[in-house]
GROMACS .gro file of C-alpha atoms in nm:
model
  103
    1SER     CA    1   0.000   0.000   0.000
    2LYS     CA    2   0.103   0.362  -0.040
    3THR     CA    3   0.117   0.412   0.336
    4SER     CA    4   0.343   0.111   0.394
    5THR     CA    5   0.570   0.214   0.106
    6LYS     CA    6   0.605   0.565   0.247
    7LEU     CA    7   0.683   0.420   0.591
    8LEU     CA    8   0.943   0.188   0.437
    9LEU     CA    9   1.108   0.485   0.264
   10GLU     CA   10   1.109   0.693   0.583
   11LEU     CA   11   1.263   0.409   0.784
   12TYR     CA   12   1.523   0.353   0.512
   13LYS     CA   13   1.599   0.726   0.501
   14GLU     CA   14   1.662   0.730   0.877
   15ARG     CA   15   1.925   0.457   0.828
   16LYS     CA   16   2.058   0.573   0.491
   17GLU     CA   17   2.413   0.642   0.612
   18LYS     CA   18   2.429   0.308   0.792
   19PHE     CA   19   2.323   0.128   0.472
   20ARG     CA   20   2.621   0.291   0.300
   21ASP     CA   21   2.865   0.188   0.574
   22SER     CA   22   3.044  -0.129   0.464
   23LYS     CA   23   3.117  -0.222   0.828
   24ILE     CA   24   2.746  -0.255   0.911
   25LYS     CA   25   2.552  -0.562   0.799
   26LYS     CA   26   2.258  -0.465   0.582
   27ARG     CA   27   2.064  -0.763   0.713
   28ASN     CA   28   2.065  -0.616   1.064
   29LEU     CA   29   1.932  -0.285   0.932
   30TRP     CA   30   1.654  -0.466   0.744
   31THR     CA   31   1.570  -0.655   1.064
   32GLN     CA   32   1.527  -0.322   1.244
   33ILE     CA   33   1.300  -0.198   0.966
   34VAL     CA   34   1.093  -0.520   0.974
   35LYS     CA   35   1.040  -0.467   1.349
   36GLU     CA   36   0.932  -0.105   1.296
   37MET     CA   37   0.694  -0.206   1.017
   38ASP     CA   38   0.552  -0.478   1.244
   39LYS     CA   39   0.493  -0.221   1.523
   40ASN     CA   40   0.296  -0.016   1.272
   41GLY     CA   41   0.070  -0.308   1.186
   42TYR     CA   42   0.247  -0.441   0.878
   43LYS     CA   43   0.284  -0.805   0.973
   44SER     CA   44   0.447  -1.098   0.792
   45LEU     CA   45   0.715  -0.890   0.621
   46THR     CA   46   1.069  -1.021   0.596
   47GLU     CA   47   1.406  -0.861   0.538
   48ASP     CA   48   1.415  -1.012   0.188
   49ILE     CA   49   1.070  -0.881   0.096
   50LEU     CA   50   1.157  -0.526   0.204
   51ASP     CA   51   1.499  -0.535   0.040
   52ARG     CA   52   1.344  -0.652  -0.288
   53LYS     CA   53   1.069  -0.388  -0.261
   54LEU     CA   54   1.326  -0.112  -0.217
   55ARG     CA   55   1.538  -0.243  -0.506
   56ASN     CA   56   1.233  -0.246  -0.733
   57LEU     CA   57   1.136   0.107  -0.628
   58LYS     CA   58   1.494   0.221  -0.684
   59LYS     CA   59   1.490   0.067  -1.033
   60THR     CA   60   1.164   0.250  -1.112
   61PHE     CA   61   1.313   0.576  -0.986
   62ARG     CA   62   1.628   0.528  -1.196
   63THR     CA   63   1.418   0.458  -1.507
   64ILE     CA   64   1.198   0.765  -1.455
   65LYS     CA   65   1.496   0.988  -1.375
   66ASP     CA   66   1.675   0.870  -1.689
   67ASN     CA   67   1.361   0.921  -1.900
   68ASN     CA   68   1.302   1.270  -1.764
   69ARG     CA   69   1.665   1.364  -1.819
   70LYS     CA   70   1.645   1.254  -2.184
   71ASN     CA   71   1.313   1.434  -2.233
   72SER     CA   72   1.402   1.758  -2.058
   73THR     CA   73   1.171   1.961  -2.282
   74GLY     CA   74   0.870   1.834  -2.090
   75ARG     CA   75   0.741   1.604  -2.360
   76GLY     CA   76   0.716   1.251  -2.224
   77HIS     CA   77   0.791   1.372  -1.871
   78ILE     CA   78   0.693   1.102  -1.620
   79THR     CA   79   0.567   1.176  -1.270
   80TRP     CA   80   0.569   0.929  -0.981
   81GLU     CA   81   0.429   0.970  -0.631
   82TYR     CA   82   0.754   0.860  -0.463
   83TYR     CA   83   0.984   1.064  -0.688
   84ASP     CA   84   1.049   1.350  -0.444
   85ILE     CA   85   1.132   1.128  -0.149
   86PHE     CA   86   1.366   0.919  -0.365
   87GLU     CA   87   1.529   1.236  -0.492
   88GLU     CA   88   1.587   1.337  -0.130
   89ILE     CA   89   1.715   0.997  -0.016
   90PHE     CA   90   1.941   0.927  -0.313
   91LEU     CA   91   2.050   1.282  -0.397
   92ASP     CA   92   2.419   1.198  -0.357
   93ASP     CA   93   2.403   0.838  -0.482
   94GLN     CA   94   2.615   0.814  -0.797
   95THR     CA   95   2.452   0.486  -0.900
   96ILE     CA   96   2.129   0.678  -0.955
   97ASN     CA   97   2.223   1.040  -1.020
   98PHE     CA   98   2.377   1.066  -1.360
   99GLY     CA   99   2.623   1.338  -1.439
  100PRO     CA  100   2.603   1.552  -1.752
  101THR     CA  101   2.609   1.356  -2.074
  102ILE     CA  102   2.781   1.433  -2.401
  103SER     CA  103   2.556   1.409  -2.702
   0.00000   0.00000   0.00000
């Protein structure tokens, strides 16, 4: 649901720097998020389910960002309800934010 996805993104955002720290196990961070989701009534979620969900959302964001960059005139511009929060979370992530291109 939209509410659970927004909660997932907020919980991920709170731990963003820890996810980028190679000394911290991602699995432990996902376990924390599962517990928080459970407290908020989202039962039967696992670390793998949430990790996959975030990866899929990230892929969608990357696709939309790439499309909008290519179609900067406004034609074919795609909007997405989670775009702004992803922009905020992954602003400095080089795997998503493309630099200027040479055409």
